[in-house]
Amino acid sequence: MVINFDVFYHLTRGVDVSTVQAATLVAPRQIEIRNYPFPTELERGAVLLRMIASGICGTDKHTYRGETVQYAGTEMERSTPFPIIQGHENIGIIEDIGPGGAIAHDGRPLRVGERVVPAPNRACGTCRNCQRGFPYYLCRNLENYGNSLSCAEAPHLFGGWSEYLYLKPQTAIFRVPEDLPSEIAVLTEIFAVTHSLERAAAIRRPGGFVPGDTVAVVGVGSLGMAHLVKAALMGAGQVIAVDRSAKRLALAKRLVDAHTVLVGNRGAETDSETCVQVMALTGGDGADVVVNATGFPGSFASALGMVRDGGTLLEVGAFVDMGNEAFNPAVICGRSLSVMGTGGEDLHAYAGTLALLTRHQGSIPFAEMVSHKFRIADAVKALETSLDADNATKVLISNVLD
């Protein structure tokens, strides 16, 4: 998908808009295409974004299916406040800025017409976790575009599956490098979650991650695939992709020459067989780092079985409560394993992520991670397509299609 965004911007700039079309999730598996009033007056410091594209995340799929309890077991536990406009992996062009202007995360003033990626969350900056300098996704008053902000009240447009996205004041916003195509820049949020690997690199031996290590990723949807690519770029000696989709495994092979383990469909039919194959690829030791990115609790014990003694397991997919799966915690102690959960992307990872995508776009075909693109009016088809794990990787809802 090659798009001249300057042409796109100037052709659509200044068009009289009175209503905004958005895909609205009113209840599980019930999407309505609704029209909302165009925001003519922005609050001080707010930014109105004309959407280019928005990715469908694993969390969006969970919410669509009715699996709506997020941050389970924490002070932030909550359920989806229907109706909502989903979409938090966003890229767009600044259409308007509220009184007083707005500042990008790099400290420079934002301007109308700039192509940007906004953060999916908005932290309060005043709670104890914010004051202690914790990652912003640990804010106890966190607002999530496309997740926690209902569209029931004006200005309504708090999700990316819309023609326009309303960004509240103090939302972190990042400029997209001019030479980075939007079909790659839309992957910024999921690649920013891979700061989990950098956190693992800070763990001293026998755990952690150092160049030359083997990294296995269980579940190579778009989030898992981003971790696989990032591990390769960080100097992993071997990367192993484990998935039920032969199509996703073929993509992992093309992107970073990954070793692959197919689960089911004439591949490994049980968890134990999967672990045996990973062990065989690692000389019987297991992977130094295993990333569990399926979003389903049943894969956790299997992922533990793939990591070497003293190794590290990164859980990055279990954002939504999918219930419990029993495992013996003595395994963690007896094998001296490090287990690390990651609650989302880190704001400090965005600038580096955009630079990484820009630098390596010639050698790694990032855009191939996008398997399907749909217009807002086809949001139901987009979601149903995204649920087809055998054939879909990253699915976009886009206002600009080739």
Short mmCIF file of C-alpha atoms in Angstrom, two decimals:
data_model
loop_
_atom_site.label_atom_id
_atom_site.label_comp_id
_atom_site.label_asym_id
_atom_site.label_seq_id
_atom_site.Cartn_x
_atom_site.Cartn_y
_atom_site.Cartn_z
CA MET A 1 0.00 0.00 0.00
CA VAL A 2 1.80 3.12 -1.25
CA ILE A 3 0.01 6.36 -0.43
CA ASN A 4 0.99 9.96 -1.08
CA PHE A 5 -0.15 11.44 2.21
CA ASP A 6 0.57 15.02 1.15
CA VAL A 7 -1.93 14.56 -1.67
CA PHE A 8 -4.35 12.84 0.72
CA TYR A 9 -4.10 15.71 3.18
CA HIS A 10 -4.55 18.54 0.72
CA LEU A 11 -7.39 16.86 -1.16
CA THR A 12 -9.37 16.39 2.04
CA ARG A 13 -8.31 19.49 3.98
CA GLY A 14 -11.03 22.10 4.21
CA VAL A 15 -13.84 19.79 3.16
CA ASP A 16 -17.00 20.85 4.97
CA VAL A 17 -17.65 18.23 7.64
CA SER A 18 -20.71 18.30 9.87
CA THR A 19 -20.81 14.69 10.97
CA VAL A 20 -18.16 12.06 11.65
CA GLN A 21 -18.62 8.38 10.85
CA ALA A 22 -17.40 5.88 13.43
CA ALA A 23 -17.76 2.15 14.11
CA THR A 24 -19.44 1.95 17.51
CA LEU A 25 -19.47 -1.16 19.68
CA VAL A 26 -22.77 -0.94 21.57
CA ALA A 27 -22.54 -4.44 23.10
CA PRO A 28 -20.45 -7.59 22.48
CA ARG A 29 -20.58 -8.51 18.78
CA GLN A 30 -22.91 -5.56 18.08
CA ILE A 31 -21.31 -2.83 15.99
CA GLU A 32 -23.28 0.10 14.62
CA ILE A 33 -21.92 2.62 12.12
CA ARG A 34 -22.96 5.90 13.72
CA ASN A 35 -22.60 9.56 12.83
CA TYR A 36 -21.38 11.98 15.51
CA PRO A 37 -21.18 15.79 15.47
CA PHE A 38 -17.92 17.18 14.15
CA PRO A 39 -16.06 18.87 17.04
CA THR A 40 -16.00 22.53 16.13
CA GLU A 41 -14.69 23.78 19.48
CA LEU A 42 -11.74 22.01 21.12
CA GLU A 43 -10.85 22.43 24.77
CA ARG A 44 -7.56 24.09 25.61
CA GLY A 45 -4.63 21.85 24.63
CA ALA A 46 -6.75 19.23 22.84
CA VAL A 47 -5.88 17.88 19.39
CA LEU A 48 -8.24 16.65 16.68
CA LEU A 49 -6.72 13.97 14.52
CA ARG A 50 -7.93 13.05 11.05
CA MET A 51 -7.45 9.32 11.03
CA ILE A 52 -5.33 7.50 8.47
CA ALA A 53 -5.50 4.02 9.98
CA SER A 54 -6.07 2.13 13.20
CA GLY A 55 -5.03 -1.43 14.01
CA ILE A 56 -7.18 -4.14 15.54
CA CYS A 57 -5.48 -5.27 18.74
CA GLY A 58 -5.93 -8.52 20.65
CA THR A 59 -7.69 -6.51 23.34
CA ASP A 60 -10.18 -5.23 20.75
CA LYS A 61 -10.95 -8.82 19.78
CA HIS A 62 -11.47 -9.82 23.40
CA THR A 63 -13.85 -6.88 23.94
CA TYR A 64 -15.77 -7.66 20.76
CA ARG A 65 -16.30 -11.24 21.95
CA GLY A 66 -17.53 -10.04 25.35
CA GLU A 67 -14.37 -10.70 27.37
CA THR A 68 -14.47 -7.24 28.89
CA VAL A 69 -12.80 -7.39 32.32
CA GLN A 70 -9.44 -5.59 32.14
CA TYR A 71 -6.73 -5.11 34.80
CA ALA A 72 -8.27 -8.02 36.72
CA GLY A 73 -7.20 -8.28 40.34
CA THR A 74 -5.87 -4.69 40.54
CA GLU A 75 -7.25 -1.39 41.80
CA MET A 76 -7.95 -0.55 38.15
CA GLU A 77 -10.17 -3.58 37.45
CA ARG A 78 -13.03 -2.50 35.20
CA SER A 79 -15.36 -3.58 32.44
CA THR A 80 -15.84 -1.96 29.06
CA PRO A 81 -18.16 1.10 29.28
CA PHE A 82 -20.42 0.54 26.28
CA PRO A 83 -20.93 2.18 23.87
CA ILE A 84 -17.35 2.73 22.74
CA ILE A 85 -15.44 3.51 19.59
CA GLN A 86 -12.59 1.03 19.62
CA GLY A 87 -9.10 1.54 18.23
CA HIS A 88 -5.92 2.50 20.11
CA GLU A 89 -3.19 1.69 17.55
CA ASN A 90 -3.59 4.94 15.67
CA ILE A 91 -1.96 7.15 13.09
CA GLY A 92 -3.41 10.34 11.66
CA ILE A 93 -2.94 13.93 10.57
CA ILE A 94 -3.53 16.86 12.90
CA GLU A 95 -6.71 18.61 11.76
CA ASP A 96 -7.11 21.14 14.56
CA ILE A 97 -5.54 22.17 17.86
CA GLY A 98 -7.33 23.73 20.83
CA PRO A 99 -6.60 27.20 22.26
CA GLY A 100 -3.08 27.64 23.58
CA GLY A 101 -1.62 25.02 21.29
CA ALA A 102 -0.32 21.55 22.14
CA ILE A 103 3.14 20.13 22.69
CA ALA A 104 4.51 16.89 21.27
CA HIS A 105 6.23 14.45 23.59
CA ASP A 106 9.59 15.79 22.40
CA GLY A 107 8.71 19.24 23.77
CA ARG A 108 8.16 20.97 20.44
CA PRO A 109 4.84 22.60 19.52
CA LEU A 110 2.55 20.58 17.28
CA ARG A 111 1.22 22.02 14.02
CA VAL A 112 -1.85 21.39 11.92
CA GLY A 113 -1.01 19.07 9.02
CA GLU A 114 1.61 17.00 10.85
CA ARG A 115 1.41 13.21 10.68
CA VAL A 116 1.52 11.77 14.18
CA VAL A 117 1.09 8.68 16.34
CA PRO A 118 -0.70 9.32 19.64
CA ALA A 119 -0.19 7.25 22.76
CA PRO A 120 -3.15 4.95 23.47
CA ASN A 121 -3.35 6.00 27.11
CA ARG A 122 -3.54 9.23 29.10
CA ALA A 123 -2.05 9.23 32.59
CA CYS A 124 -3.13 11.62 35.34
CA GLY A 125 0.42 12.57 36.40
CA THR A 126 -0.65 13.01 40.02
CA CYS A 127 -1.34 9.55 41.48
CA ARG A 128 1.30 7.78 43.59
CA ASN A 129 2.50 5.59 40.72
CA CYS A 130 2.83 8.57 38.36
CA GLN A 131 4.72 10.54 41.02
CA ARG A 132 7.09 7.61 41.56
CA GLY A 133 8.03 7.64 37.88
CA PHE A 134 6.49 4.26 37.08
CA PRO A 135 5.55 3.42 33.47
CA TYR A 136 2.44 5.39 32.62
CA TYR A 137 0.29 2.30 32.17
CA LEU A 138 0.50 1.85 35.97
CA CYS A 139 -1.33 5.14 36.54
CA ARG A 140 -4.28 4.47 38.84
CA ASN A 141 -6.45 6.99 36.97
CA LEU A 142 -5.46 5.89 33.48
CA GLU A 143 -7.73 6.67 30.54
CA ASN A 144 -7.51 4.42 27.48
CA TYR A 145 -8.52 5.52 24.01
CA GLY A 146 -10.67 2.84 22.43
CA ASN A 147 -11.04 0.98 25.75
CA SER A 148 -12.10 2.94 28.83
CA LEU A 149 -13.55 6.12 27.28
CA SER A 150 -17.19 5.78 26.30
CA CYS A 151 -18.51 7.63 23.27
CA ALA A 152 -21.87 8.25 24.97
CA GLU A 153 -21.08 11.90 25.69
CA ALA A 154 -19.54 14.72 23.64
CA PRO A 155 -17.09 14.99 22.03
CA HIS A 156 -17.64 11.24 21.55
CA LEU A 157 -14.60 10.54 19.33
CA PHE A 158 -12.29 8.69 21.73
CA GLY A 159 -11.35 5.75 19.50
CA GLY A 160 -9.53 5.30 16.22
CA TRP A 161 -12.20 3.41 14.26
CA SER A 162 -13.53 6.75 13.19
CA GLU A 163 -12.89 9.45 10.63
CA TYR A 164 -11.58 11.70 13.42
CA LEU A 165 -10.03 11.07 16.84
CA TYR A 166 -10.33 13.57 19.70
CA LEU A 167 -7.19 13.64 21.85
CA LYS A 168 -7.59 15.12 25.31
CA PRO A 169 -5.07 17.65 26.65
CA GLN A 170 -1.79 16.13 27.88
CA THR A 171 -2.05 13.10 25.60
CA ALA A 172 1.45 12.07 24.50
CA ILE A 173 1.80 12.61 20.75
CA PHE A 174 4.75 11.62 18.54
CA ARG A 175 5.69 12.92 15.09
CA VAL A 176 6.16 10.31 12.36
CA PRO A 177 9.42 10.60 10.38
CA GLU A 178 8.76 11.82 6.85
CA ASP A 179 10.33 8.76 5.23
CA LEU A 180 8.40 6.21 7.30
CA PRO A 181 5.29 4.95 5.46
CA SER A 182 2.06 5.05 7.44
CA GLU A 183 1.42 1.34 6.87
CA ILE A 184 4.55 0.75 8.97
CA ALA A 185 4.13 3.63 11.42
CA VAL A 186 0.72 2.23 12.43
CA LEU A 187 2.68 -0.64 14.03
CA THR A 188 4.44 1.75 16.45
CA GLU A 189 2.28 0.92 19.47
CA ILE A 190 2.78 -2.84 19.32
CA PHE A 191 6.52 -2.44 18.76
CA ALA A 192 6.67 -0.07 21.74
CA VAL A 193 5.35 -2.92 23.91
CA THR A 194 8.57 -4.78 23.13
CA HIS A 195 10.32 -2.67 25.74
CA SER A 196 9.68 -5.87 27.74
CA LEU A 197 12.76 -7.32 26.02
CA GLU A 198 14.80 -4.31 27.08
CA ARG A 199 13.60 -4.82 30.65
CA ALA A 200 14.71 -8.43 30.38
CA ALA A 201 18.10 -7.28 29.18
CA ALA A 202 18.50 -5.43 32.48
CA ILE A 203 18.22 -8.69 34.44
CA ARG A 204 21.58 -10.07 35.42
CA ARG A 205 22.53 -13.65 34.68
CA PRO A 206 21.47 -16.40 34.98
CA GLY A 207 18.25 -14.77 33.69
CA GLY A 208 17.80 -11.81 31.38
CA PHE A 209 18.62 -11.44 27.73
CA VAL A 210 21.98 -10.84 26.08
CA PRO A 211 23.00 -10.90 22.39
CA GLY A 212 23.39 -14.45 21.17
CA ASP A 213 20.57 -15.80 23.32
CA THR A 214 17.70 -17.86 21.97
CA VAL A 215 14.28 -16.20 22.16
CA ALA A 216 11.09 -18.18 21.60
CA VAL A 217 7.75 -16.45 21.07
CA VAL A 218 4.53 -18.35 21.73
CA GLY A 219 1.76 -16.84 19.64
CA VAL A 220 3.01 -14.76 16.71
CA GLY A 221 0.03 -12.57 16.06
CA SER A 222 1.08 -8.97 15.56
CA LEU A 223 2.22 -8.45 19.18
CA GLY A 224 4.18 -11.68 19.28
CA MET A 225 5.59 -11.00 15.83
CA ALA A 226 6.80 -7.59 16.99
CA HIS A 227 8.64 -9.26 19.88
CA LEU A 228 10.15 -11.80 17.49
CA VAL A 229 11.44 -9.05 15.19
CA LYS A 230 12.69 -6.93 18.09
CA ALA A 231 14.57 -9.90 19.57
CA ALA A 232 16.31 -10.45 16.25
CA LEU A 233 17.24 -6.76 16.03
CA MET A 234 18.59 -6.88 19.58
CA GLY A 235 21.00 -9.60 18.57
CA ALA A 236 19.29 -12.87 19.44
CA GLY A 237 21.33 -15.77 18.16
CA GLN A 238 18.20 -17.71 17.32
CA VAL A 239 14.51 -16.81 17.26
CA ILE A 240 11.77 -19.43 17.40
CA ALA A 241 8.14 -18.81 16.47
CA VAL A 242 5.44 -21.08 17.94
CA ASP A 243 1.91 -20.78 16.57
CA ARG A 244 -1.11 -22.67 15.24
CA SER A 245 -1.10 -20.70 11.98
CA ALA A 246 1.13 -21.87 9.16
CA LYS A 247 0.63 -18.46 7.51
CA ARG A 248 1.94 -16.59 10.54
CA LEU A 249 4.91 -18.94 10.81
CA ALA A 250 5.74 -18.39 7.14
CA LEU A 251 5.70 -14.64 7.79
CA ALA A 252 8.02 -15.08 10.79
CA LYS A 253 10.39 -16.95 8.49
CA ARG A 254 10.31 -14.16 5.90
CA LEU A 255 10.73 -11.34 8.40
CA VAL A 256 13.64 -12.64 10.49
CA ASP A 257 14.43 -16.18 9.28
CA ALA A 258 12.83 -17.64 12.41
CA HIS A 259 12.78 -21.31 13.25
CA THR A 260 9.15 -22.37 13.45
CA VAL A 261 7.04 -24.81 15.46
CA LEU A 262 3.54 -25.50 14.18
CA VAL A 263 1.00 -26.42 16.85
CA GLY A 264 -1.70 -28.79 15.59
CA ASN A 265 -2.59 -29.36 11.92
CA ARG A 266 0.04 -32.08 11.51
CA GLY A 267 2.45 -30.23 13.75
CA ALA A 268 2.91 -30.67 17.50
CA GLU A 269 -0.46 -31.97 18.70
CA THR A 270 0.13 -31.48 22.44
CA ASP A 271 1.89 -29.00 24.70
CA SER A 272 4.51 -31.60 25.52
CA GLU A 273 5.22 -32.19 21.82
CA THR A 274 5.58 -28.44 21.31
CA CYS A 275 8.10 -28.25 24.16
CA VAL A 276 10.01 -31.23 22.74
CA GLN A 277 10.38 -29.43 19.41
CA VAL A 278 11.61 -26.24 21.08
CA MET A 279 14.04 -28.28 23.18
CA ALA A 280 15.35 -29.95 20.05
CA LEU A 281 15.99 -26.55 18.45
CA THR A 282 17.94 -25.45 21.52
CA GLY A 283 20.13 -28.50 22.01
CA GLY A 284 17.96 -29.75 24.85
CA ASP A 285 18.41 -26.68 27.04
CA GLY A 286 15.31 -24.61 26.28
CA ALA A 287 15.12 -20.97 25.20
CA ASP A 288 16.92 -18.31 27.23
CA VAL A 289 13.85 -16.06 26.95
CA VAL A 290 10.29 -17.13 26.17
CA VAL A 291 7.67 -14.52 25.28
CA ASN A 292 4.08 -15.65 25.85
CA ALA A 293 1.88 -13.50 23.61
CA THR A 294 -1.23 -15.59 23.01
CA GLY A 295 -3.54 -13.70 25.38
CA PHE A 296 -4.94 -17.00 26.64
CA PRO A 297 -4.03 -18.55 30.02
CA GLY A 298 -3.70 -22.07 28.65
CA SER A 299 -0.38 -21.27 26.99
CA PHE A 300 1.37 -20.10 30.17
CA ALA A 301 2.35 -23.54 31.49
CA SER A 302 3.47 -24.58 28.01
CA ALA A 303 5.65 -21.47 27.73
CA LEU A 304 7.23 -22.28 31.10
CA GLY A 305 8.11 -25.69 29.72
CA MET A 306 10.13 -24.12 26.89
CA VAL A 307 12.40 -21.89 28.98
CA ARG A 308 15.77 -23.09 30.20
CA ASP A 309 16.68 -23.38 33.86
CA GLY A 310 17.44 -19.88 35.15
CA GLY A 311 15.76 -18.36 32.10
CA THR A 312 13.13 -15.65 31.72
CA LEU A 313 9.46 -15.81 30.78
CA LEU A 314 7.82 -12.59 29.54
CA GLU A 315 4.01 -12.51 29.71
CA VAL A 316 2.80 -9.79 27.35
CA GLY A 317 -0.59 -10.94 26.11
CA ALA A 318 -2.78 -11.41 29.19
CA PHE A 319 -4.33 -7.94 29.47
CA VAL A 320 -7.90 -9.21 29.61
CA ASP A 321 -9.16 -11.63 32.27
CA MET A 322 -9.60 -15.00 30.60
CA GLY A 323 -9.76 -17.04 33.79
CA ASN A 324 -7.15 -19.13 35.56
CA GLU A 325 -5.04 -22.05 34.44
CA ALA A 326 -3.42 -24.02 37.23
CA PHE A 327 0.34 -24.45 37.30
CA ASN A 328 2.76 -25.34 40.05
CA PRO A 329 4.62 -22.25 41.33
CA ALA A 330 7.32 -24.55 42.73
CA VAL A 331 8.54 -24.81 39.14
CA ILE A 332 9.49 -21.12 39.23
CA CYS A 333 11.46 -21.50 42.46
CA GLY A 334 12.98 -24.88 41.73
CA ARG A 335 14.25 -23.80 38.32
CA SER A 336 15.16 -20.22 39.37
CA LEU A 337 13.01 -18.71 36.64
CA SER A 338 12.33 -15.01 36.19
CA VAL A 339 8.71 -14.22 35.27
CA MET A 340 7.91 -10.69 34.11
CA GLY A 341 4.56 -9.20 33.18
CA THR A 342 4.24 -6.21 30.87
CA GLY A 343 1.15 -4.01 31.13
CA GLY A 344 1.60 -2.11 27.89
CA GLU A 345 3.91 0.09 25.89
CA ASP A 346 6.29 2.58 27.50
CA LEU A 347 6.12 6.23 26.42
CA HIS A 348 9.91 6.37 26.51
CA ALA A 349 10.02 3.62 23.89
CA TYR A 350 8.11 5.53 21.21
CA ALA A 351 10.84 7.76 19.79
CA GLY A 352 13.27 4.86 19.61
CA THR A 353 10.61 2.62 18.08
CA LEU A 354 9.88 5.10 15.30
CA ALA A 355 13.62 5.41 14.65
CA LEU A 356 14.01 1.62 14.63
CA LEU A 357 11.16 1.13 12.15
CA THR A 358 12.56 3.88 9.93
CA ARG A 359 16.12 2.54 9.96
CA HIS A 360 15.26 -1.11 9.28
CA GLN A 361 12.36 -0.73 6.84
CA GLY A 362 14.67 -1.52 3.93
CA SER A 363 15.85 -4.84 5.33
CA ILE A 364 12.74 -6.05 7.17
CA PRO A 365 9.38 -5.99 5.32
CA PHE A 366 7.39 -4.65 8.29
CA ALA A 367 4.42 -3.82 6.06
CA GLU A 368 3.87 -7.54 5.44
CA MET A 369 2.67 -7.79 9.03
CA VAL A 370 -0.54 -6.10 7.81
CA SER A 371 -2.66 -8.80 6.21
CA HIS A 372 -5.99 -6.99 5.68
CA LYS A 373 -7.41 -3.45 5.40
CA PHE A 374 -11.06 -2.43 5.74
CA ARG A 375 -13.04 0.77 5.75
CA ILE A 376 -14.99 1.95 8.80
CA ALA A 377 -18.26 0.80 7.25
CA ASP A 378 -16.86 -2.74 7.12
CA ALA A 379 -15.76 -2.87 10.77
CA VAL A 380 -17.73 -6.05 11.50
CA LYS A 381 -16.05 -7.85 8.63
CA ALA A 382 -12.71 -6.48 9.80
CA LEU A 383 -13.18 -7.89 13.30
CA GLU A 384 -14.46 -11.24 12.10
CA THR A 385 -11.45 -11.45 9.77
CA SER A 386 -9.09 -10.61 12.62
CA LEU A 387 -10.53 -13.53 14.63
CA ASP A 388 -9.40 -15.93 11.90
CA ALA A 389 -6.00 -16.66 13.39
CA ASP A 390 -5.12 -19.06 10.58
CA ASN A 391 -5.21 -16.34 7.94
CA ALA A 392 -4.96 -12.93 9.60
CA THR A 393 -2.05 -11.11 11.16
CA LYS A 394 -2.55 -7.36 11.65
CA VAL A 395 -5.90 -6.08 10.39
CA LEU A 396 -6.36 -2.34 9.86
CA ILE A 397 -9.40 -0.11 9.73
CA SER A 398 -8.28 2.62 7.37
CA ASN A 399 -9.61 5.81 5.83
CA VAL A 400 -7.01 5.49 3.07
CA LEU A 401 -6.98 2.29 1.01
CA ASP A 402 -5.15 1.41 -2.16
#
